Amino acid sequence: MKEVTIIGLGSMGSAMATVLLEKGYQVHTWNRSPHKAETLVAKGARYVPTVGEAIRASKTSIVCVSDYAASREVLDHEDARAALSGRTVLQLSTGSPQQARDFGAWMLGLGANYLDGAIAASPSQIGNPEAAIFFSGSKAAYDENEDMIERLAGYAPFLGEKVSAASTTDLAFLAYLFAAYIGFFHAARIMESDGLDVDHLGQLIASISPMIGDVMKYEGEVIHRAQFDQPQTSLHTCMVTIELLLQQASEAGMNNDFPVFAERMFSRAIQDGYGNEEVAALVKTLR
Ligand code: NAP
């Protein structure tokens, strides 16, 4: 039977433990508050009373606690440190790139194989095709656990041996997501201002999201190749739309924080001389 240890049984750790139990894994668990293991134990998991014992129970341990400071607090005990030598650790707590580098160096010093991961999914999506987890660090650790990783997330790319790559990519994705949230909530106000249903807008965006993905892929390639001078969509063209957003907010008497912010960003890029270049030229102003 395939075995894994899961350290941290919050919403995310519990979701991963549940999925792996359903997929036939023997799951050894540890959590600071032991009562959180009760439901999992009823489903067939094993609760192990100490972290050192939990690490020794399987070749691979997944650590999924609030943050890297908590991961360090959990693992930085003599018994746990000694148990880590020759074992594999998958860190799935969220952290910064520097925290990933520091944690990776600490694990290496203790003789553990270290794979850093960043989860881009909610607990209820774990085990589904739409769940995404980014990995970087030890390729051997990724290969050794590929079967288990595939059971946790439909999209789980290995981003390279640079240990910070997963958390950097996760933060880049989150920057995109949070800008999309702000845009969506302003969009919700636009819909409301004309008496339209906001849930229809959510459905519409879900339907056209492959097109949005294609656009972002294209802009990423433009930045990578530094080829801004043959625009499909110029900064000037985008500015016309932003002015329309400002006009609509004024006409509807609604909050205009988002279009004011967008207008400031795009104006700066146009002042820098990029108006007739591809919209991605805004990155040159950000640099
Ligand atoms: P959670 O439900 O709040 O659970 C937090 C876990 O961390 C609990 O097991 C808690 O133990 C443990 N913990 C916190 N501080 C600790 C310490 N000092 N020593 C030992 N254990 C400690 O959080 P979660 O949703 O499971 O999230 C876990 C990680 O997944 C986070 O890094 C989060 O950013 C990431 N993540 C979560 C989501 C999500 O939607 N939930 C999505 C993507 C990524 P106790 O039970 O004893 O308090």
mmCIF file of C-alpha atoms and ligand atoms in Angstrom:
data_model
loop_
_atom_site.group_PDB
_atom_site.id
_atom_site.type_symbol
_atom_site.label_atom_id
_atom_site.label_comp_id
_atom_site.label_asym_id
_atom_site.label_seq_id
_atom_site.Cartn_x
_atom_site.Cartn_y
_atom_site.Cartn_z
ATOM 1 C CA MET A 1 0.000 0.000 0.000
ATOM 2 C CA LYS A 2 1.244 3.514 -0.817
ATOM 3 C CA GLU A 3 1.913 5.587 2.254
ATOM 4 C CA VAL A 4 2.153 9.294 2.974
ATOM 5 C CA THR A 5 2.355 11.470 6.064
ATOM 6 C CA ILE A 6 0.350 14.676 6.294
ATOM 7 C CA ILE A 7 1.426 17.225 8.886
ATOM 8 C CA GLY A 8 -1.228 19.906 9.398
ATOM 9 C CA LEU A 9 -4.921 19.108 9.324
ATOM 10 C CA GLY A 10 -6.497 22.493 8.697
ATOM 11 C CA SER A 11 -9.006 22.813 5.834
ATOM 12 C CA MET A 12 -6.334 22.120 3.204
ATOM 13 C CA GLY A 13 -4.391 19.323 4.932
ATOM 14 C CA SER A 14 -7.665 17.547 5.785
ATOM 15 C CA ALA A 15 -8.873 17.842 2.178
ATOM 16 C CA MET A 16 -5.619 16.290 0.899
ATOM 17 C CA ALA A 17 -5.769 13.513 3.493
ATOM 18 C CA THR A 18 -9.382 12.730 2.532
ATOM 19 C CA VAL A 19 -8.583 12.541 -1.186
ATOM 20 C CA LEU A 20 -5.531 10.325 -0.656
ATOM 21 C CA LEU A 21 -7.472 7.986 1.647
ATOM 22 C CA GLU A 22 -10.154 7.697 -1.052
ATOM 23 C CA LYS A 23 -7.431 6.893 -3.586
ATOM 24 C CA GLY A 24 -6.204 4.002 -1.450
ATOM 25 C CA TYR A 25 -3.236 5.556 0.359
ATOM 26 C CA GLN A 26 -2.317 4.711 3.932
ATOM 27 C CA VAL A 27 -2.293 8.198 5.441
ATOM 28 C CA HIS A 28 -0.371 8.936 8.643
ATOM 29 C CA THR A 29 -1.335 12.271 10.181
ATOM 30 C CA TRP A 30 -0.145 14.746 12.783
ATOM 31 C CA ASN A 31 -1.751 18.024 13.844
ATOM 32 C CA ARG A 32 -1.034 20.388 16.722
ATOM 33 C CA SER A 33 -4.665 20.016 17.805
ATOM 34 C CA PRO A 34 -5.172 16.230 17.711
ATOM 35 C CA HIS A 35 -8.992 16.356 17.671
ATOM 36 C CA LYS A 36 -8.875 17.509 14.017
ATOM 37 C CA ALA A 37 -7.709 13.996 13.070
ATOM 38 C CA GLU A 38 -10.804 12.262 14.465
ATOM 39 C CA THR A 39 -12.922 12.319 11.261
ATOM 40 C CA LEU A 40 -9.939 11.171 9.199
ATOM 41 C CA VAL A 41 -9.130 8.349 11.627
ATOM 42 C CA ALA A 42 -12.756 7.198 11.307
ATOM 43 C CA LYS A 43 -12.144 7.018 7.534
ATOM 44 C CA GLY A 44 -9.002 4.889 7.964
ATOM 45 C CA ALA A 45 -6.168 7.368 8.592
ATOM 46 C CA ARG A 46 -3.679 6.840 11.398
ATOM 47 C CA TYR A 47 -2.934 9.574 13.949
ATOM 48 C CA VAL A 48 0.675 9.652 15.086
ATOM 49 C CA PRO A 49 1.362 11.443 18.398
ATOM 50 C CA THR A 50 4.763 12.993 17.599
ATOM 51 C CA VAL A 51 6.123 14.780 14.515
ATOM 52 C CA GLY A 52 9.289 12.633 14.481
ATOM 53 C CA GLU A 53 7.247 9.433 14.447
ATOM 54 C CA ALA A 54 4.964 10.860 11.745
ATOM 55 C CA ILE A 55 7.980 11.639 9.524
ATOM 56 C CA ARG A 56 9.427 8.160 10.070
ATOM 57 C CA ALA A 57 6.063 6.538 9.138
ATOM 58 C CA SER A 58 6.432 7.337 5.399
ATOM 59 C CA LYS A 59 9.128 8.136 2.884
ATOM 60 C CA THR A 60 7.268 11.384 2.040
ATOM 61 C CA SER A 61 5.704 13.940 4.367
ATOM 62 C CA ILE A 62 3.416 16.732 3.197
ATOM 63 C CA VAL A 63 3.589 19.779 5.466
ATOM 64 C CA CYS A 64 0.561 22.060 5.146
ATOM 65 C CA VAL A 65 0.218 24.515 8.026
ATOM 66 C CA SER A 66 -0.592 28.256 8.078
ATOM 67 C CA ASP A 67 2.799 29.535 6.927
ATOM 68 C CA TYR A 68 6.546 28.806 6.822
ATOM 69 C CA ALA A 69 7.080 30.067 10.374
ATOM 70 C CA ALA A 70 4.569 27.458 11.567
ATOM 71 C CA SER A 71 6.273 24.762 9.428
ATOM 72 C CA ARG A 72 9.590 25.639 11.058
ATOM 73 C CA GLU A 73 8.014 25.559 14.521
ATOM 74 C CA VAL A 74 6.583 22.102 13.798
ATOM 75 C CA LEU A 75 9.803 20.591 12.408
ATOM 76 C CA ASP A 76 12.489 22.335 14.462
ATOM 77 C CA HIS A 77 12.705 19.761 17.272
ATOM 78 C CA GLU A 78 15.531 17.301 17.831
ATOM 79 C CA ASP A 79 13.455 14.198 17.104
ATOM 80 C CA ALA A 80 11.856 15.680 13.968
ATOM 81 C CA ARG A 81 15.190 17.037 12.646
ATOM 82 C CA ALA A 82 16.827 13.627 13.090
ATOM 83 C CA ALA A 83 13.907 11.867 11.374
ATOM 84 C CA LEU A 84 14.162 14.106 8.282
ATOM 85 C CA SER A 85 17.500 12.727 7.035
ATOM 86 C CA GLY A 86 16.895 10.696 3.860
ATOM 87 C CA ARG A 87 13.171 11.538 3.811
ATOM 88 C CA THR A 88 11.217 13.706 1.392
ATOM 89 C CA VAL A 89 9.328 16.834 2.446
ATOM 90 C CA LEU A 90 6.625 18.457 0.293
ATOM 91 C CA GLN A 91 6.033 21.921 1.694
ATOM 92 C CA LEU A 92 2.536 23.044 0.726
ATOM 93 C CA SER A 93 2.169 25.943 3.157
ATOM 94 C CA THR A 94 2.019 29.320 1.396
ATOM 95 C CA GLY A 95 5.136 31.499 1.580
ATOM 96 C CA SER A 96 7.373 34.028 -0.151
ATOM 97 C CA PRO A 97 10.198 33.107 -2.573
ATOM 98 C CA GLN A 98 12.838 33.989 0.062
ATOM 99 C CA GLN A 99 11.082 31.810 2.639
ATOM 100 C CA ALA A 100 11.155 28.947 0.119
ATOM 101 C CA ARG A 101 14.909 29.449 -0.435
ATOM 102 C CA ASP A 102 15.610 29.572 3.321
ATOM 103 C CA PHE A 103 13.450 26.532 4.039
ATOM 104 C CA GLY A 104 15.012 24.604 1.147
ATOM 105 C CA ALA A 105 18.520 25.345 2.453
ATOM 106 C CA TRP A 106 17.514 24.250 5.964
ATOM 107 C CA MET A 107 16.034 20.975 4.645
ATOM 108 C CA LEU A 108 19.143 20.310 2.540
ATOM 109 C CA GLY A 109 21.289 20.824 5.643
ATOM 110 C CA LEU A 110 19.231 18.203 7.453
ATOM 111 C CA GLY A 111 19.657 15.723 4.586
ATOM 112 C CA ALA A 112 16.037 15.820 3.402
ATOM 113 C CA ASN A 113 14.843 15.937 -0.236
ATOM 114 C CA TYR A 114 12.811 19.100 -0.516
ATOM 115 C CA LEU A 115 10.004 19.936 -2.897
ATOM 116 C CA ASP A 116 8.327 23.287 -2.503
ATOM 117 C CA GLY A 117 4.711 23.574 -3.600
ATOM 118 C CA ALA A 118 2.105 26.309 -3.907
ATOM 119 C CA ILE A 119 -1.562 25.429 -4.045
ATOM 120 C CA ALA A 120 -3.786 27.382 -6.432
ATOM 121 C CA ALA A 121 -7.082 25.748 -5.462
ATOM 122 C CA SER A 122 -9.630 25.696 -2.663
ATOM 123 C CA PRO A 123 -9.873 22.644 -0.360
ATOM 124 C CA SER A 124 -13.057 21.442 -2.117
ATOM 125 C CA GLN A 125 -11.218 21.436 -5.477
ATOM 126 C CA ILE A 126 -8.407 19.159 -4.246
ATOM 127 C CA GLY A 127 -8.468 15.915 -6.230
ATOM 128 C CA ASN A 128 -10.352 17.535 -9.142
ATOM 129 C CA PRO A 129 -9.045 18.252 -12.659
ATOM 130 C CA GLU A 130 -9.333 22.031 -12.091
ATOM 131 C CA ALA A 131 -7.084 22.021 -8.996
ATOM 132 C CA ALA A 132 -3.573 23.398 -9.574
ATOM 133 C CA ILE A 133 -0.432 22.999 -7.477
ATOM 134 C CA PHE A 134 2.925 24.408 -8.639
ATOM 135 C CA PHE A 135 6.111 22.566 -7.654
ATOM 136 C CA SER A 136 9.821 23.360 -7.670
ATOM 137 C CA GLY A 137 12.955 22.097 -5.956
ATOM 138 C CA SER A 138 14.107 18.485 -5.998
ATOM 139 C CA LYS A 139 13.191 16.829 -9.329
ATOM 140 C CA ALA A 140 13.850 13.436 -7.761
ATOM 141 C CA ALA A 141 11.286 14.214 -5.041
ATOM 142 C CA TYR A 142 8.757 15.264 -7.692
ATOM 143 C CA ASP A 143 9.305 12.129 -9.800
ATOM 144 C CA GLU A 144 9.139 9.870 -6.769
ATOM 145 C CA ASN A 145 5.757 11.368 -5.770
ATOM 146 C CA GLU A 146 4.262 12.050 -9.197
ATOM 147 C CA ASP A 147 1.508 9.477 -8.782
ATOM 148 C CA MET A 148 0.353 11.028 -5.503
ATOM 149 C CA ILE A 149 0.701 14.588 -6.857
ATOM 150 C CA GLU A 150 -1.526 13.707 -9.845
ATOM 151 C CA ARG A 151 -4.193 12.512 -7.435
ATOM 152 C CA LEU A 152 -4.188 15.835 -5.601
ATOM 153 C CA ALA A 153 -4.385 18.168 -8.605
ATOM 154 C CA GLY A 154 -5.237 17.932 -12.301
ATOM 155 C CA TYR A 155 -2.586 20.532 -13.113
ATOM 156 C CA ALA A 156 0.639 20.103 -11.129
ATOM 157 C CA PRO A 157 3.627 21.263 -13.200
ATOM 158 C CA PHE A 158 7.246 20.910 -12.050
ATOM 159 C CA LEU A 159 8.681 24.409 -12.602
ATOM 160 C CA GLY A 160 12.349 23.587 -12.176
ATOM 161 C CA GLU A 161 15.019 22.999 -9.549
ATOM 162 C CA LYS A 162 15.125 26.666 -8.501
ATOM 163 C CA VAL A 163 13.357 26.147 -5.185
ATOM 164 C CA SER A 164 11.628 29.555 -5.185
ATOM 165 C CA ALA A 165 9.975 29.027 -8.604
ATOM 166 C CA ALA A 166 6.715 27.626 -7.203
ATOM 167 C CA SER A 167 6.095 30.445 -4.725
ATOM 168 C CA THR A 168 7.223 33.117 -7.211
ATOM 169 C CA THR A 169 4.845 31.706 -9.842
ATOM 170 C CA ASP A 170 2.069 31.441 -7.252
ATOM 171 C CA LEU A 171 2.497 35.110 -6.265
ATOM 172 C CA ALA A 172 2.561 36.118 -9.936
ATOM 173 C CA PHE A 173 -0.686 34.190 -10.443
ATOM 174 C CA LEU A 174 -2.197 35.769 -7.307
ATOM 175 C CA ALA A 175 -1.278 39.272 -8.529
ATOM 176 C CA TYR A 176 -3.213 38.466 -11.708
ATOM 177 C CA LEU A 177 -6.128 36.979 -9.747
ATOM 178 C CA PHE A 178 -6.446 39.891 -7.327
ATOM 179 C CA ALA A 179 -6.409 42.434 -10.154
ATOM 180 C CA ALA A 180 -9.151 40.330 -11.773
ATOM 181 C CA TYR A 181 -11.130 40.394 -8.492
ATOM 182 C CA ILE A 182 -10.966 44.193 -8.384
ATOM 183 C CA GLY A 183 -11.991 44.404 -12.044
ATOM 184 C CA PHE A 184 -14.828 41.947 -11.448
ATOM 185 C CA PHE A 185 -16.216 43.852 -8.482
ATOM 186 C CA HIS A 186 -16.134 47.112 -10.439
ATOM 187 C CA ALA A 187 -17.816 45.195 -13.283
ATOM 188 C CA ALA A 188 -20.474 44.040 -10.792
ATOM 189 C CA ARG A 189 -21.242 47.699 -10.024
ATOM 190 C CA ILE A 190 -21.524 48.437 -13.760
ATOM 191 C CA MET A 191 -24.065 45.599 -14.116
ATOM 192 C CA GLU A 192 -25.978 46.719 -11.006
ATOM 193 C CA SER A 193 -26.056 50.327 -12.236
ATOM 194 C CA ASP A 194 -28.128 49.154 -15.222
ATOM 195 C CA GLY A 195 -30.281 46.678 -13.261
ATOM 196 C CA LEU A 196 -28.556 43.609 -14.760
ATOM 197 C CA ASP A 197 -27.830 40.348 -12.907
ATOM 198 C CA VAL A 198 -24.219 39.981 -11.721
ATOM 199 C CA ASP A 199 -24.350 36.176 -11.753
ATOM 200 C CA HIS A 200 -24.822 36.340 -15.539
ATOM 201 C CA LEU A 201 -21.524 38.220 -15.779
ATOM 202 C CA GLY A 202 -19.749 35.463 -13.793
ATOM 203 C CA GLN A 203 -21.188 32.842 -16.161
ATOM 204 C CA LEU A 204 -20.166 34.888 -19.187
ATOM 205 C CA ILE A 205 -16.582 35.239 -17.941
ATOM 206 C CA ALA A 206 -16.390 31.494 -17.256
ATOM 207 C CA SER A 207 -17.531 30.874 -20.863
ATOM 208 C CA ILE A 208 -14.982 33.225 -22.440
ATOM 209 C CA SER A 209 -12.070 32.448 -20.092
ATOM 210 C CA PRO A 210 -10.157 30.385 -22.735
ATOM 211 C CA MET A 211 -10.110 33.546 -24.900
ATOM 212 C CA ILE A 212 -8.815 35.606 -21.943
ATOM 213 C CA GLY A 213 -6.149 32.933 -21.383
ATOM 214 C CA ASP A 214 -5.080 33.212 -25.038
ATOM 215 C CA VAL A 215 -4.747 37.000 -24.694
ATOM 216 C CA MET A 216 -2.540 36.682 -21.576
ATOM 217 C CA LYS A 217 -0.425 34.021 -23.281
ATOM 218 C CA TYR A 218 0.092 36.381 -26.224
ATOM 219 C CA GLU A 219 1.025 39.361 -23.989
ATOM 220 C CA GLY A 220 3.479 37.131 -22.090
ATOM 221 C CA GLU A 221 5.151 36.151 -25.374
ATOM 222 C CA VAL A 222 5.349 39.813 -26.452
ATOM 223 C CA ILE A 223 7.145 40.693 -23.177
ATOM 224 C CA HIS A 224 9.431 37.662 -23.456
ATOM 225 C CA ARG A 225 10.465 38.555 -27.020
ATOM 226 C CA ALA A 226 10.478 42.345 -26.302
ATOM 227 C CA GLN A 227 8.482 42.809 -29.525
ATOM 228 C CA PHE A 228 6.183 45.696 -28.691
ATOM 229 C CA ASP A 229 6.303 47.534 -32.009
ATOM 230 C CA GLN A 230 3.708 45.544 -34.000
ATOM 231 C CA PRO A 231 0.628 46.056 -31.850
ATOM 232 C CA GLN A 232 -2.557 44.063 -32.124
ATOM 233 C CA THR A 233 -3.905 46.178 -29.245
ATOM 234 C CA SER A 234 -2.073 49.419 -28.578
ATOM 235 C CA LEU A 235 -1.949 51.381 -25.333
ATOM 236 C CA HIS A 236 -3.817 54.202 -27.113
ATOM 237 C CA THR A 237 -6.648 51.775 -28.021
ATOM 238 C CA CYS A 238 -6.896 50.641 -24.383
ATOM 239 C CA MET A 239 -6.960 54.254 -23.186
ATOM 240 C CA VAL A 240 -10.163 54.862 -25.185
ATOM 241 C CA THR A 241 -11.828 52.052 -23.198
ATOM 242 C CA ILE A 242 -10.547 53.389 -19.880
ATOM 243 C CA GLU A 243 -11.970 56.812 -20.680
ATOM 244 C CA LEU A 244 -15.287 55.110 -21.423
ATOM 245 C CA LEU A 245 -15.167 53.421 -18.008
ATOM 246 C CA LEU A 246 -14.587 56.802 -16.365
ATOM 247 C CA GLN A 247 -17.467 58.300 -18.352
ATOM 248 C CA GLN A 248 -19.831 55.446 -17.405
ATOM 249 C CA ALA A 249 -18.926 55.759 -13.698
ATOM 250 C CA SER A 250 -19.607 59.483 -13.839
ATOM 251 C CA GLU A 251 -22.932 59.040 -15.703
ATOM 252 C CA ALA A 252 -24.085 56.325 -13.274
ATOM 253 C CA GLY A 253 -22.841 58.279 -10.212
ATOM 254 C CA MET A 254 -20.823 55.290 -9.033
ATOM 255 C CA ASN A 255 -17.397 54.714 -7.432
ATOM 256 C CA ASN A 256 -14.563 55.233 -9.941
ATOM 257 C CA ASP A 257 -11.479 54.039 -7.970
ATOM 258 C CA PHE A 258 -10.672 51.294 -10.476
ATOM 259 C CA PRO A 259 -10.847 53.331 -13.730
ATOM 260 C CA VAL A 260 -8.954 56.213 -12.036
ATOM 261 C CA PHE A 261 -6.175 53.770 -11.080
ATOM 262 C CA ALA A 262 -6.124 52.233 -14.589
ATOM 263 C CA GLU A 263 -6.071 55.688 -16.190
ATOM 264 C CA ARG A 264 -3.031 56.659 -14.069
ATOM 265 C CA MET A 265 -1.105 53.513 -15.074
ATOM 266 C CA PHE A 266 -1.886 53.771 -18.789
ATOM 267 C CA SER A 267 -1.258 57.559 -18.899
ATOM 268 C CA ARG A 268 2.213 57.070 -17.447
ATOM 269 C CA ALA A 269 3.036 54.485 -20.129
ATOM 270 C CA ILE A 270 1.726 56.829 -22.853
ATOM 271 C CA GLN A 271 3.783 59.723 -21.381
ATOM 272 C CA ASP A 272 6.802 57.410 -21.543
ATOM 273 C CA GLY A 273 6.208 57.229 -25.310
ATOM 274 C CA TYR A 274 4.638 53.757 -25.632
ATOM 275 C CA GLY A 275 1.153 54.818 -26.823
ATOM 276 C CA ASN A 276 1.486 53.200 -30.266
ATOM 277 C CA GLU A 277 3.056 50.020 -28.911
ATOM 278 C CA GLU A 278 1.372 46.782 -27.798
ATOM 279 C CA VAL A 279 -0.447 47.167 -24.448
ATOM 280 C CA ALA A 280 2.186 44.867 -22.887
ATOM 281 C CA ALA A 281 4.634 47.814 -23.213
ATOM 282 C CA LEU A 282 3.155 48.975 -19.893
ATOM 283 C CA VAL A 283 5.644 46.566 -18.331
ATOM 284 C CA LYS A 284 8.468 48.874 -19.488
ATOM 285 C CA THR A 285 6.963 51.700 -17.404
ATOM 286 C CA LEU A 286 6.668 49.313 -14.432
ATOM 287 C CA ARG A 287 10.364 48.419 -14.829
HETATM 288 P P1 NAP B 1 -6.229 26.452 8.383
HETATM 289 O O1 NAP B 1 -7.500 25.730 8.130
HETATM 290 O O2 NAP B 1 -6.283 27.755 9.077
HETATM 291 O O3 NAP B 1 -5.258 25.470 9.177
HETATM 292 C C1 NAP B 1 -4.017 25.900 9.656
HETATM 293 C C2 NAP B 1 -3.192 24.707 10.052
HETATM 294 O O4 NAP B 1 -1.912 25.173 10.493
HETATM 295 C C3 NAP B 1 -3.789 23.906 11.217
HETATM 296 O O5 NAP B 1 -3.463 22.556 11.041
HETATM 297 C C4 NAP B 1 -3.066 24.508 12.403
HETATM 298 O O6 NAP B 1 -3.013 23.665 13.526
HETATM 299 C C5 NAP B 1 -1.684 24.653 11.809
HETATM 300 N N1 NAP B 1 -0.828 25.592 12.524
HETATM 301 C C6 NAP B 1 -0.856 26.942 12.488
HETATM 302 N N2 NAP B 1 0.115 27.457 13.261
HETATM 303 C C7 NAP B 1 0.774 26.406 13.789
HETATM 304 C C8 NAP B 1 1.900 26.291 14.674
HETATM 305 N N3 NAP B 1 2.520 27.376 15.130
HETATM 306 N N4 NAP B 1 2.314 25.048 15.016
HETATM 307 C C9 NAP B 1 1.677 23.957 14.526
HETATM 308 N N5 NAP B 1 0.622 23.992 13.689
HETATM 309 C C10 NAP B 1 0.177 25.206 13.332
HETATM 310 O O7 NAP B 1 -5.443 26.729 7.022
HETATM 311 P P2 NAP B 1 -5.551 25.909 5.644
HETATM 312 O O8 NAP B 1 -6.687 26.463 4.830
HETATM 313 O O9 NAP B 1 -5.490 24.447 5.917
HETATM 314 O O10 NAP B 1 -4.222 26.402 4.916
HETATM 315 C C11 NAP B 1 -2.977 25.700 5.069
HETATM 316 C C12 NAP B 1 -2.019 26.262 4.027
HETATM 317 O O11 NAP B 1 -2.578 26.045 2.728
HETATM 318 C C13 NAP B 1 -1.794 27.773 4.183
HETATM 319 O O12 NAP B 1 -0.444 28.100 3.968
HETATM 320 C C14 NAP B 1 -2.677 28.350 3.088
HETATM 321 O O13 NAP B 1 -2.196 29.599 2.613
HETATM 322 C C15 NAP B 1 -2.562 27.264 2.026
HETATM 323 N N6 NAP B 1 -3.695 27.365 1.078
HETATM 324 C C16 NAP B 1 -4.960 27.317 1.555
HETATM 325 C C17 NAP B 1 -6.011 27.484 0.656
HETATM 326 C C18 NAP B 1 -7.444 27.484 1.153
HETATM 327 O O14 NAP B 1 -8.335 27.879 0.359
HETATM 328 N N7 NAP B 1 -7.725 27.052 2.353
HETATM 329 C C19 NAP B 1 -5.749 27.671 -0.718
HETATM 330 C C20 NAP B 1 -4.413 27.677 -1.160
HETATM 331 C C21 NAP B 1 -3.396 27.531 -0.249
HETATM 332 P P3 NAP B 1 -4.212 23.665 14.590
HETATM 333 O O15 NAP B 1 -5.300 22.857 13.973
HETATM 334 O O16 NAP B 1 -3.631 23.079 15.799
HETATM 335 O O17 NAP B 1 -4.612 25.124 14.783
#
